[in-house]
Amino acid sequence: MPLPLPFDTTYLTLSDHFYTRQDAAPVSAPNLIVFNHALAADLGLDTSDMTDSEAANIFSGNVTPEGADPFAQVYAGHQFGGFSSQLGDGRALHLGEIVGPQGRVDIQLKGSGPTPYSRSGDGRAWVGPVLREYLMSCAMDALGVPTTKALAAVTTGDRILREQGPLPGAIVTRVAASHIRVGTFQFFAARGDVEAIQKLTDYVIARHYLTARNPLELFEQVLQKQAELVAKWMSVGFIHGVMNTDNVQIAGETIDYGPCAFIDVYHPDTVFSSIDRQGRYAYSNQGPITHWNLAQFATSLVAIMPDTDKAIEDFTTILNRFPAVFEKEWASLFAAKLGLPPSDDITALAKDLLSRMADEKADFTNTFNALDQTEATYPDWYANWRALGPSDDVWRKTNPAIIPRTHNIEQVIKAATAGDFAPFHAMLAAVQTPFVDNDAYNQPPQDGEKVLQTFCGT
Ligand code: AMP
Ligand code: MG
């Protein structure tokens, strides 16, 4: 075997209520777009003998690697506030888990064909969302934000039909700490399957939260991780776009890059997703929505507690701490962006800057990246900031120059759709070194380049 994938898949030891075994649907002419050799090395995989065509076969699902026992996971979830009791991997397939030097991960193909959870979807992905996920997850990783990662992307040689017309099919291979979501718990809670919730809880503790001694401690730790994660999103101007509970990963990584975007012009109410008409998942609502999503997680866990009334009280006590925990994470990240140690005064200073930026329609990334040039625009803010003696070294190292801007991604996708992947590779290199300035990717969109909405990956 060219690529040794030493599968050791524990999820399949849970009962078959948790998944359905499923093979990938073959594709006609797989072609490797990109392979993440650095990630492969981190996973302890030796890819030196692997040819591009072998990689294309494996990561398109055409060749099932030895030891893989592919399956789709079931879950449920609140989507824009409404509950769907049956979702699942509708266009994704788990090859299995491997244990590398940094722990156990899932390896999953996304866009690999229909599963029992596809509902009306075709189980496929086109090259646009595949490249967006690849760029976004590599950028987030380089920015130090916990995220699922991209191991490979391939084109399939098949055309798939979308609203825009027939488009080139593609598959991204995703690596994640696991794919267990708040929605996985909700699936069993909705069915009153207490035994399954208990099993899943034990599994999650053993896999991700070894120090948690009971469901309350698990909840406390998941809450902390989510607060850290979403505060980091805020600190780099990231909008997830679809913070449904099926897109909240229990291990605390950013997952499911659909209609997501980084903010160019700063405004707290910014929404990009075409399906988010109410602004439920607007930039500044991401903290409060995480609080709401965590309440759904707590609700699912109550079922396995011996005394329901006491459990509700105990979970509520922990849940009520979320705003303060989140605010603390936010304050420490934004203090670092100013090159200052966190305190109430510094939090106020950061919020003052943000409100001026909103008034000025300032570019989020470029303003923080050039704080020393804010004197002309915000003279009194600048004077306050300098008076506090910020560490220029700290704020410069904290604020990236390059984020994957939506209009640049759109240009990459347009070229790729026409068969030219050079812009993708150029942009990938730039977003992987976000603290190195690069004139080709550091500008907000010109009027004609503005992308006002981003669309789902479907
Ligand atoms: P998402 O909004 O991308 O997180 O997806 C929500 C649900 O829709 C998940 O259960 C997906 O598996 C499913 N889904 C999205 N796109 C497709 C597709 N093209 N085919 C089948 N299922 C899909
Ligand atoms: Mg999803």
CSV table of C-alpha atoms and ligand atoms in Angstrom, one decimal:
chain,number,residue,atom,x,y,z
A,1,MET,CA,0.0,0.0,0.0
A,2,PRO,CA,1.4,3.4,-1.0
A,3,LEU,CA,-0.1,5.3,1.9
A,4,PRO,CA,-0.2,3.3,5.1
A,5,LEU,CA,-3.3,4.4,6.9
A,6,PRO,CA,-3.2,2.3,10.1
A,7,PHE,CA,-6.9,2.4,10.9
A,8,ASP,CA,-8.0,1.8,14.5
A,9,THR,CA,-11.6,2.8,14.4
A,10,THR,CA,-13.3,2.9,17.8
A,11,TYR,CA,-16.5,4.6,16.8
A,12,LEU,CA,-17.7,1.4,15.2
A,13,THR,CA,-17.6,-0.2,18.7
A,14,LEU,CA,-20.5,1.9,19.7
A,15,SER,CA,-23.8,0.3,18.8
A,16,ASP,CA,-25.0,0.4,15.2
A,17,HIS,CA,-27.5,3.1,16.1
A,18,PHE,CA,-24.7,5.5,15.8
A,19,TYR,CA,-23.8,5.0,12.1
A,20,THR,CA,-24.5,3.2,8.9
A,21,ARG,CA,-21.8,1.3,7.0
A,22,GLN,CA,-21.6,2.7,3.4
A,23,ASP,CA,-19.1,2.6,0.6
A,24,ALA,CA,-18.1,5.7,-1.4
A,25,ALA,CA,-19.8,6.0,-4.8
A,26,PRO,CA,-17.2,5.7,-7.5
A,27,VAL,CA,-16.2,8.8,-9.5
A,28,SER,CA,-15.1,8.8,-13.2
A,29,ALA,CA,-11.7,10.4,-13.3
A,30,PRO,CA,-10.2,11.4,-10.0
A,31,ASN,CA,-7.4,14.0,-10.1
A,32,LEU,CA,-5.4,15.2,-7.2
A,33,ILE,CA,-5.6,19.0,-6.7
A,34,VAL,CA,-3.6,19.2,-3.5
A,35,PHE,CA,-2.2,17.0,-0.8
A,36,ASN,CA,-1.2,18.3,2.6
A,37,HIS,CA,2.2,16.7,3.2
A,38,ALA,CA,2.8,18.7,6.4
A,39,LEU,CA,-0.4,17.4,7.9
A,40,ALA,CA,0.4,13.9,6.8
A,41,ALA,CA,3.8,14.2,8.5
A,42,ASP,CA,2.0,15.4,11.7
A,43,LEU,CA,-0.2,12.4,11.6
A,44,GLY,CA,2.8,10.1,11.3
A,45,LEU,CA,2.0,9.1,7.7
A,46,ASP,CA,4.8,8.3,5.4
A,47,THR,CA,3.7,9.6,2.0
A,48,SER,CA,7.1,9.5,0.3
A,49,ASP,CA,6.1,6.5,-2.0
A,50,MET,CA,2.6,7.8,-2.8
A,51,THR,CA,2.0,8.9,-6.3
A,52,ASP,CA,-0.6,11.6,-7.2
A,53,SER,CA,-2.7,9.0,-8.9
A,54,GLU,CA,-2.7,6.7,-5.9
A,55,ALA,CA,-3.6,9.6,-3.7
A,56,ALA,CA,-6.4,10.6,-6.1
A,57,ASN,CA,-7.8,7.1,-6.0
A,58,ILE,CA,-7.8,6.9,-2.2
A,59,PHE,CA,-9.1,10.4,-1.6
A,60,SER,CA,-11.9,10.2,-4.1
A,61,GLY,CA,-13.2,7.0,-2.5
A,62,ASN,CA,-12.5,5.0,-5.7
A,63,VAL,CA,-10.0,2.8,-3.8
A,64,THR,CA,-10.9,1.9,-0.2
A,65,PRO,CA,-7.6,1.7,1.7
A,66,GLU,CA,-6.8,-1.5,3.5
A,67,GLY,CA,-8.3,-1.6,7.0
A,68,ALA,CA,-10.9,1.1,6.3
A,69,ASP,CA,-14.5,0.2,7.1
A,70,PRO,CA,-16.4,3.3,5.7
A,71,PHE,CA,-19.4,4.6,7.5
A,72,ALA,CA,-21.7,7.6,7.8
A,73,GLN,CA,-22.5,9.0,11.3
A,74,VAL,CA,-26.1,9.9,12.3
A,75,TYR,CA,-26.9,13.1,14.2
A,76,ALA,CA,-29.7,15.6,14.7
A,77,GLY,CA,-29.6,19.3,15.3
A,78,HIS,CA,-31.2,22.7,15.7
A,79,GLN,CA,-31.0,24.5,12.4
A,80,PHE,CA,-31.6,28.2,12.7
A,81,GLY,CA,-33.5,27.4,15.9
A,82,GLY,CA,-35.8,24.7,14.5
A,83,PHE,CA,-35.1,21.1,15.5
A,84,SER,CA,-34.4,18.3,12.9
A,85,SER,CA,-34.5,15.0,14.7
A,86,GLN,CA,-32.7,13.2,11.9
A,87,LEU,CA,-29.6,14.6,10.1
A,88,GLY,CA,-26.3,12.9,9.5
A,89,ASP,CA,-23.4,12.6,7.1
A,90,GLY,CA,-25.4,13.2,4.0
A,91,ARG,CA,-22.4,13.8,1.7
A,92,ALA,CA,-19.5,12.6,3.9
A,93,LEU,CA,-18.0,9.2,4.7
A,94,HIS,CA,-15.7,8.2,7.5
A,95,LEU,CA,-12.8,6.1,6.3
A,96,GLY,CA,-11.9,5.6,10.0
A,97,GLU,CA,-9.6,6.7,12.8
A,98,ILE,CA,-5.9,6.7,13.0
A,99,VAL,CA,-3.7,7.3,16.0
A,100,GLY,CA,-0.7,9.6,15.2
A,101,PRO,CA,1.9,11.2,17.4
A,102,GLN,CA,-0.6,13.9,18.4
A,103,GLY,CA,-3.5,11.6,19.2
A,104,ARG,CA,-6.5,10.0,17.6
A,105,VAL,CA,-8.2,11.6,14.6
A,106,ASP,CA,-11.0,10.8,12.2
A,107,ILE,CA,-10.3,10.8,8.5
A,108,GLN,CA,-13.4,11.6,6.4
A,109,LEU,CA,-14.2,12.2,2.8
A,110,LYS,CA,-16.6,15.0,2.1
A,111,GLY,CA,-18.5,14.9,-1.2
A,112,SER,CA,-18.2,11.2,-1.6
A,113,GLY,CA,-21.7,10.3,-2.6
A,114,PRO,CA,-25.1,9.6,-1.1
A,115,THR,CA,-25.7,7.9,2.3
A,116,PRO,CA,-28.9,7.0,4.1
A,117,TYR,CA,-28.8,10.5,5.6
A,118,SER,CA,-28.7,12.4,2.3
A,119,ARG,CA,-32.4,13.3,2.3
A,120,SER,CA,-32.9,15.1,-1.0
A,121,GLY,CA,-29.2,15.9,-1.5
A,122,ASP,CA,-26.9,14.1,-4.0
A,123,GLY,CA,-24.1,13.5,-1.5
A,124,ARG,CA,-21.7,15.4,-3.7
A,125,ALA,CA,-19.7,18.6,-3.5
A,126,TRP,CA,-18.4,20.9,-6.3
A,127,VAL,CA,-15.0,22.4,-6.5
A,128,GLY,CA,-16.1,25.7,-4.9
A,129,PRO,CA,-17.0,24.6,-1.4
A,130,VAL,CA,-14.1,22.1,-1.4
A,131,LEU,CA,-11.5,24.8,-2.1
A,132,ARG,CA,-13.2,27.2,0.3
A,133,GLU,CA,-13.0,24.6,3.1
A,134,TYR,CA,-9.4,23.8,2.2
A,135,LEU,CA,-8.3,27.4,2.3
A,136,MET,CA,-10.3,28.3,5.3
A,137,SER,CA,-9.2,25.4,7.5
A,138,CYS,CA,-5.6,25.9,6.5
A,139,ALA,CA,-5.8,29.6,7.3
A,140,MET,CA,-7.6,29.0,10.6
A,141,ASP,CA,-4.9,26.5,11.6
A,142,ALA,CA,-2.1,29.0,10.7
A,143,LEU,CA,-3.9,31.7,12.7
A,144,GLY,CA,-3.9,29.4,15.8
A,145,VAL,CA,-7.6,28.8,15.8
A,146,PRO,CA,-8.6,25.1,16.6
A,147,THR,CA,-10.1,23.6,13.4
A,148,THR,CA,-10.6,20.5,11.5
A,149,LYS,CA,-7.9,20.2,8.8
A,150,ALA,CA,-7.8,19.4,5.1
A,151,LEU,CA,-5.5,16.5,4.1
A,152,ALA,CA,-6.4,16.3,0.4
A,153,ALA,CA,-8.6,17.7,-2.3
A,154,VAL,CA,-9.4,16.0,-5.6
A,155,THR,CA,-11.6,16.7,-8.6
A,156,THR,CA,-13.8,13.8,-9.5
A,157,GLY,CA,-14.1,14.2,-13.3
A,158,ASP,CA,-17.9,14.3,-12.9
A,159,ARG,CA,-20.2,17.3,-13.4
A,160,ILE,CA,-22.7,17.9,-10.7
A,161,LEU,CA,-25.8,19.9,-11.0
A,162,ARG,CA,-26.3,23.0,-8.9
A,163,GLU,CA,-28.5,26.1,-9.2
A,164,GLN,CA,-25.7,27.8,-11.2
A,165,GLY,CA,-25.7,24.9,-13.7
A,166,PRO,CA,-23.4,21.9,-14.0
A,167,LEU,CA,-20.1,22.3,-12.0
A,168,PRO,CA,-17.0,20.2,-11.6
A,169,GLY,CA,-17.3,17.7,-8.7
A,170,ALA,CA,-14.7,17.5,-6.0
A,171,ILE,CA,-14.0,15.8,-2.7
A,172,VAL,CA,-12.1,17.2,0.3
A,173,THR,CA,-10.6,14.9,2.9
A,174,ARG,CA,-11.1,16.2,6.4
A,175,VAL,CA,-9.2,15.3,9.5
A,176,ALA,CA,-10.8,16.1,12.8
A,177,ALA,CA,-10.3,15.3,16.5
A,178,SER,CA,-13.7,13.6,16.0
A,179,HIS,CA,-17.0,14.5,14.3
A,180,ILE,CA,-19.1,14.2,17.4
A,181,ARG,CA,-21.4,17.2,17.6
A,182,VAL,CA,-23.9,18.6,20.1
A,183,GLY,CA,-26.4,17.2,17.5
A,184,THR,CA,-25.1,13.7,18.0
A,185,PHE,CA,-26.2,13.9,21.6
A,186,GLN,CA,-29.5,15.5,20.5
A,187,PHE,CA,-30.2,12.6,18.2
A,188,PHE,CA,-30.4,10.1,21.0
A,189,ALA,CA,-32.0,12.6,23.4
A,190,ALA,CA,-34.8,13.1,20.9
A,191,ARG,CA,-35.5,9.3,21.0
A,192,GLY,CA,-35.2,9.0,24.7
A,193,ASP,CA,-32.4,6.6,24.2
A,194,VAL,CA,-30.7,7.0,27.6
A,195,GLU,CA,-28.4,4.1,27.1
A,196,ALA,CA,-26.9,5.6,23.9
A,197,ILE,CA,-26.4,9.0,25.6
A,198,GLN,CA,-24.6,7.3,28.4
A,199,LYS,CA,-22.4,5.4,25.9
A,200,LEU,CA,-21.7,8.5,23.9
A,201,THR,CA,-20.9,10.5,27.1
A,202,ASP,CA,-18.4,7.8,28.3
A,203,TYR,CA,-16.9,7.7,24.8
A,204,VAL,CA,-16.4,11.4,24.6
A,205,ILE,CA,-14.9,11.6,28.0
A,206,ALA,CA,-12.5,8.7,27.2
A,207,ARG,CA,-11.6,10.3,23.8
A,208,HIS,CA,-11.5,14.0,24.5
A,209,TYR,CA,-12.0,15.0,28.1
A,210,LEU,CA,-10.0,12.5,30.2
A,211,THR,CA,-10.2,14.5,33.4
A,212,ALA,CA,-14.0,14.9,33.5
A,213,ARG,CA,-15.3,12.6,36.2
A,214,ASN,CA,-19.0,13.0,35.4
A,215,PRO,CA,-21.4,14.7,32.8
A,216,LEU,CA,-21.3,18.0,34.7
A,217,GLU,CA,-17.6,18.2,34.5
A,218,LEU,CA,-17.7,17.2,30.9
A,219,PHE,CA,-20.2,20.0,30.3
A,220,GLU,CA,-18.0,22.5,32.1
A,221,GLN,CA,-15.0,21.6,30.0
A,222,VAL,CA,-16.9,21.7,26.7
A,223,LEU,CA,-18.3,25.1,27.7
A,224,GLN,CA,-14.7,26.3,28.3
A,225,LYS,CA,-13.5,25.0,25.0
A,226,GLN,CA,-16.4,26.6,23.1
A,227,ALA,CA,-15.8,29.9,24.8
A,228,GLU,CA,-12.1,29.8,23.8
A,229,LEU,CA,-13.0,28.8,20.3
A,230,VAL,CA,-15.6,31.4,19.6
A,231,ALA,CA,-13.5,34.2,21.2
A,232,LYS,CA,-10.7,33.2,18.8
A,233,TRP,CA,-13.1,33.5,15.9
A,234,MET,CA,-14.0,37.0,17.1
A,235,SER,CA,-10.3,37.9,17.4
A,236,VAL,CA,-9.6,37.2,13.7
A,237,GLY,CA,-12.9,38.5,12.4
A,238,PHE,CA,-14.3,35.1,11.5
A,239,ILE,CA,-18.0,34.5,10.9
A,240,HIS,CA,-19.0,30.8,10.9
A,241,GLY,CA,-22.3,31.5,9.2
A,242,VAL,CA,-24.2,28.3,10.2
A,243,MET,CA,-23.8,27.8,13.9
A,244,ASN,CA,-26.5,25.1,14.1
A,245,THR,CA,-26.0,22.6,16.9
A,246,ASP,CA,-25.0,19.9,14.3
A,247,ASN,CA,-22.1,22.2,13.4
A,248,VAL,CA,-20.9,22.4,17.1
A,249,GLN,CA,-18.1,19.9,17.5
A,250,ILE,CA,-17.8,18.6,21.1
A,251,ALA,CA,-13.9,18.5,20.9
A,252,GLY,CA,-13.9,22.3,20.3
A,253,GLU,CA,-12.7,22.6,16.7
A,254,THR,CA,-14.2,24.8,14.1
A,255,ILE,CA,-16.1,22.5,11.8
A,256,ASP,CA,-18.2,22.7,8.6
A,257,TYR,CA,-17.0,25.6,6.6
A,258,GLY,CA,-20.1,26.4,4.6
A,259,PRO,CA,-21.1,30.0,4.0
A,260,CYS,CA,-18.4,31.3,6.3
A,261,ALA,CA,-16.3,34.4,5.8
A,262,PHE,CA,-13.8,36.8,7.4
A,263,ILE,CA,-15.0,40.3,7.9
A,264,ASP,CA,-13.5,43.0,5.7
A,265,VAL,CA,-15.2,46.2,6.8
A,266,TYR,CA,-15.9,45.9,10.5
A,267,HIS,CA,-19.5,46.0,11.7
A,268,PRO,CA,-20.8,43.9,14.6
A,269,ASP,CA,-24.0,43.0,12.7
A,270,THR,CA,-22.3,41.6,9.7
A,271,VAL,CA,-23.9,38.5,8.2
A,272,PHE,CA,-22.7,36.8,5.1
A,273,SER,CA,-24.7,33.6,4.8
A,274,SER,CA,-27.5,33.9,2.2
A,275,ILE,CA,-29.7,31.6,4.4
A,276,ASP,CA,-29.3,33.7,7.6
A,277,ARG,CA,-32.0,36.2,6.9
A,278,GLN,CA,-32.5,37.1,10.6
A,279,GLY,CA,-28.9,37.7,11.5
A,280,ARG,CA,-29.0,34.8,14.0
A,281,TYR,CA,-25.4,34.0,13.3
A,282,ALA,CA,-24.1,37.6,12.8
A,283,TYR,CA,-20.5,38.3,13.8
A,284,SER,CA,-21.4,39.7,17.3
A,285,ASN,CA,-24.1,37.2,18.0
A,286,GLN,CA,-21.6,34.2,17.9
A,287,GLY,CA,-21.0,34.3,21.7
A,288,PRO,CA,-24.7,34.5,22.7
A,289,ILE,CA,-25.5,31.7,20.1
A,290,THR,CA,-22.8,29.5,21.6
A,291,HIS,CA,-24.5,30.0,24.9
A,292,TRP,CA,-27.8,28.9,23.4
A,293,ASN,CA,-26.2,25.9,21.7
A,294,LEU,CA,-24.6,24.8,25.0
A,295,ALA,CA,-28.0,24.9,26.6
A,296,GLN,CA,-29.1,22.3,24.0
A,297,PHE,CA,-26.1,20.1,24.9
A,298,ALA,CA,-26.9,20.4,28.7
A,299,THR,CA,-30.5,19.5,27.9
A,300,SER,CA,-29.4,16.3,26.2
A,301,LEU,CA,-27.1,15.3,29.1
A,302,VAL,CA,-29.9,15.8,31.8
A,303,ALA,CA,-31.4,12.5,30.7
A,304,ILE,CA,-28.5,10.4,32.1
A,305,MET,CA,-28.5,12.1,35.5
A,306,PRO,CA,-30.1,10.3,38.4
A,307,ASP,CA,-32.0,13.3,39.8
A,308,THR,CA,-33.6,15.4,37.1
A,309,ASP,CA,-34.4,18.5,39.2
A,310,LYS,CA,-31.0,18.6,40.8
A,311,ALA,CA,-29.4,18.0,37.3
A,312,ILE,CA,-31.3,20.9,35.8
A,313,GLU,CA,-30.2,23.2,38.6
A,314,ASP,CA,-26.5,22.0,38.4
A,315,PHE,CA,-26.3,22.4,34.6
A,316,THR,CA,-28.0,25.8,34.7
A,317,THR,CA,-25.5,27.0,37.3
A,318,ILE,CA,-22.6,26.0,34.9
A,319,LEU,CA,-24.4,27.3,31.8
A,320,ASN,CA,-25.0,30.7,33.5
A,321,ARG,CA,-21.2,31.2,33.8
A,322,PHE,CA,-20.9,31.2,30.0
A,323,PRO,CA,-21.1,35.0,29.4
A,324,ALA,CA,-18.4,35.7,31.9
A,325,VAL,CA,-16.1,32.9,30.7
A,326,PHE,CA,-16.6,34.1,27.1
A,327,GLU,CA,-16.0,37.7,28.0
A,328,LYS,CA,-12.8,36.8,29.8
A,329,GLU,CA,-11.4,34.9,26.8
A,330,TRP,CA,-12.5,37.8,24.5
A,331,ALA,CA,-10.8,40.3,26.7
A,332,SER,CA,-7.6,38.5,26.9
A,333,LEU,CA,-7.4,38.0,23.1
A,334,PHE,CA,-8.3,41.6,22.3
A,335,ALA,CA,-5.9,42.9,24.9
A,336,ALA,CA,-3.1,41.0,23.1
A,337,LYS,CA,-4.3,42.5,19.8
A,338,LEU,CA,-3.5,45.9,21.4
A,339,GLY,CA,-0.2,44.7,22.9
A,340,LEU,CA,-1.5,45.2,26.4
A,341,PRO,CA,-2.2,42.9,29.4
A,342,PRO,CA,-6.0,42.3,30.0
A,343,SER,CA,-7.9,44.5,32.4
A,344,ASP,CA,-11.3,46.2,32.5
A,345,ASP,CA,-9.7,49.4,31.2
A,346,ILE,CA,-8.1,47.6,28.2
A,347,THR,CA,-11.4,45.8,27.4
A,348,ALA,CA,-13.1,49.3,27.3
A,349,LEU,CA,-10.2,50.5,25.1
A,350,ALA,CA,-10.7,47.6,22.7
A,351,LYS,CA,-14.5,48.2,22.5
A,352,ASP,CA,-13.9,51.9,22.0
A,353,LEU,CA,-11.7,51.1,19.0
A,354,LEU,CA,-14.2,48.7,17.5
A,355,SER,CA,-17.0,51.1,17.8
A,356,ARG,CA,-15.0,53.8,16.0
A,357,MET,CA,-14.0,51.2,13.4
A,358,ALA,CA,-17.7,50.5,12.8
A,359,ASP,CA,-18.4,54.2,12.4
A,360,GLU,CA,-15.5,54.6,10.0
A,361,LYS,CA,-16.2,51.4,8.1
A,362,ALA,CA,-12.6,50.4,8.7
A,363,ASP,CA,-11.1,47.1,7.5
A,364,PHE,CA,-10.9,44.8,10.6
A,365,THR,CA,-7.6,43.0,9.7
A,366,ASN,CA,-5.7,46.0,8.3
A,367,THR,CA,-6.7,48.3,11.2
A,368,PHE,CA,-5.3,45.9,13.8
A,369,ASN,CA,-2.3,45.0,11.6
A,370,ALA,CA,-1.3,48.7,11.5
A,371,LEU,CA,-2.4,50.1,14.9
A,372,ASP,CA,0.6,52.4,14.8
A,373,GLN,CA,-1.1,54.1,11.8
A,374,THR,CA,-4.4,54.9,13.6
A,375,GLU,CA,-3.2,58.3,14.8
A,376,ALA,CA,-4.7,60.1,11.7
A,377,THR,CA,-8.1,58.4,11.9
A,378,TYR,CA,-8.6,58.0,15.7
A,379,PRO,CA,-6.2,60.6,17.3
A,380,ASP,CA,-7.7,60.5,20.8
A,381,TRP,CA,-8.0,56.7,20.8
A,382,TYR,CA,-4.4,56.5,19.6
A,383,ALA,CA,-3.2,58.8,22.3
A,384,ASN,CA,-5.0,56.8,25.0
A,385,TRP,CA,-3.5,53.6,23.6
A,386,ARG,CA,0.1,54.9,23.4
A,387,ALA,CA,-0.1,56.3,26.9
A,388,LEU,CA,-0.6,52.8,28.2
A,389,GLY,CA,2.7,51.7,26.8
A,390,PRO,CA,1.7,48.8,24.6
A,391,SER,CA,4.2,46.2,23.5
A,392,ASP,CA,4.7,46.8,19.8
A,393,ASP,CA,6.2,43.3,19.6
A,394,VAL,CA,3.1,41.7,21.0
A,395,TRP,CA,0.4,43.4,18.9
A,396,ARG,CA,2.5,43.0,15.7
A,397,LYS,CA,2.9,39.3,16.4
A,398,THR,CA,-0.8,38.9,17.3
A,399,ASN,CA,-2.5,40.6,14.3
A,400,PRO,CA,-2.2,38.9,11.0
A,401,ALA,CA,-1.7,40.6,7.7
A,402,ILE,CA,-3.4,38.0,5.6
A,403,ILE,CA,-6.7,36.3,6.0
A,404,PRO,CA,-8.6,34.5,3.3
A,405,ARG,CA,-10.8,37.3,2.0
A,406,THR,CA,-14.0,36.3,0.4
A,407,HIS,CA,-13.4,38.1,-2.9
A,408,ASN,CA,-10.1,36.4,-3.3
A,409,ILE,CA,-11.6,33.0,-2.6
A,410,GLU,CA,-14.3,33.8,-5.2
A,411,GLN,CA,-11.5,34.5,-7.8
A,412,VAL,CA,-9.8,31.3,-6.9
A,413,ILE,CA,-13.1,29.3,-7.3
A,414,LYS,CA,-13.9,31.0,-10.6
A,415,ALA,CA,-10.5,30.0,-12.0
A,416,ALA,CA,-10.7,26.5,-10.6
A,417,THR,CA,-14.1,26.0,-12.1
A,418,ALA,CA,-12.5,26.8,-15.5
A,419,GLY,CA,-9.8,24.3,-14.8
A,420,ASP,CA,-7.0,26.7,-13.5
A,421,PHE,CA,-5.8,25.8,-10.0
A,422,ALA,CA,-2.7,28.1,-10.0
A,423,PRO,CA,-4.6,30.9,-8.1
A,424,PHE,CA,-5.7,28.4,-5.5
A,425,HIS,CA,-2.1,27.3,-4.9
A,426,ALA,CA,-0.9,30.9,-4.7
A,427,MET,CA,-3.6,31.9,-2.2
A,428,LEU,CA,-3.1,28.7,-0.2
A,429,ALA,CA,0.6,29.6,0.3
A,430,ALA,CA,-0.3,33.1,1.4
A,431,VAL,CA,-2.9,32.2,4.0
A,432,GLN,CA,-0.6,29.5,5.4
A,433,THR,CA,1.8,32.3,6.4
A,434,PRO,CA,-0.7,34.9,7.7
A,435,PHE,CA,1.9,37.1,9.5
A,436,VAL,CA,3.9,37.6,6.3
A,437,ASP,CA,2.4,40.5,4.4
A,438,ASN,CA,1.5,39.9,0.8
A,439,ASP,CA,0.2,42.7,-1.5
A,440,ALA,CA,-1.8,40.3,-3.5
A,441,TYR,CA,-4.1,39.3,-0.6
A,442,ASN,CA,-4.1,42.2,1.9
A,443,GLN,CA,-6.7,44.4,0.3
A,444,PRO,CA,-10.4,44.7,1.0
A,445,PRO,CA,-12.6,44.2,-2.1
A,446,GLN,CA,-13.0,47.1,-4.5
A,447,ASP,CA,-16.6,48.0,-5.2
A,448,GLY,CA,-17.0,45.6,-8.2
A,449,GLU,CA,-15.4,42.7,-6.2
A,450,LYS,CA,-17.6,42.8,-3.1
A,451,VAL,CA,-19.2,39.5,-2.3
A,452,LEU,CA,-22.2,40.3,-0.2
A,453,GLN,CA,-23.4,36.8,0.5
A,454,THR,CA,-21.8,33.4,0.8
A,455,PHE,CA,-23.7,30.3,-0.1
A,456,CYS,CA,-24.0,26.9,1.5
A,457,GLY,CA,-21.6,24.2,0.3
A,458,THR,CA,-24.4,22.0,-1.0
B,1,AMP,P1,-24.5,21.7,6.6
B,1,AMP,O1,-25.4,22.9,6.6
B,1,AMP,O2,-23.5,21.7,5.5
B,1,AMP,O3,-23.9,21.5,7.9
B,1,AMP,O4,-25.4,20.4,6.3
B,1,AMP,C1,-26.6,20.1,6.9
B,1,AMP,C2,-27.1,18.7,6.6
B,1,AMP,O5,-27.4,18.6,5.2
B,1,AMP,C3,-26.1,17.6,6.9
B,1,AMP,O6,-26.8,16.5,7.4
B,1,AMP,C4,-25.5,17.4,5.6
B,1,AMP,O7,-24.9,16.1,5.5
B,1,AMP,C5,-26.6,17.6,4.6
B,1,AMP,N1,-26.2,17.9,3.3
B,1,AMP,C6,-25.6,19.1,2.9
B,1,AMP,N2,-25.3,19.0,1.5
B,1,AMP,C7,-25.7,17.8,1.1
B,1,AMP,C8,-25.6,17.2,-0.2
B,1,AMP,N3,-25.1,17.8,-1.3
B,1,AMP,N4,-26.1,15.9,-0.3
B,1,AMP,C9,-26.6,15.3,0.8
B,1,AMP,N5,-26.7,15.8,2.0
B,1,AMP,C10,-26.2,17.1,2.2
B,2,MG,MG,-22.9,20.4,9.1
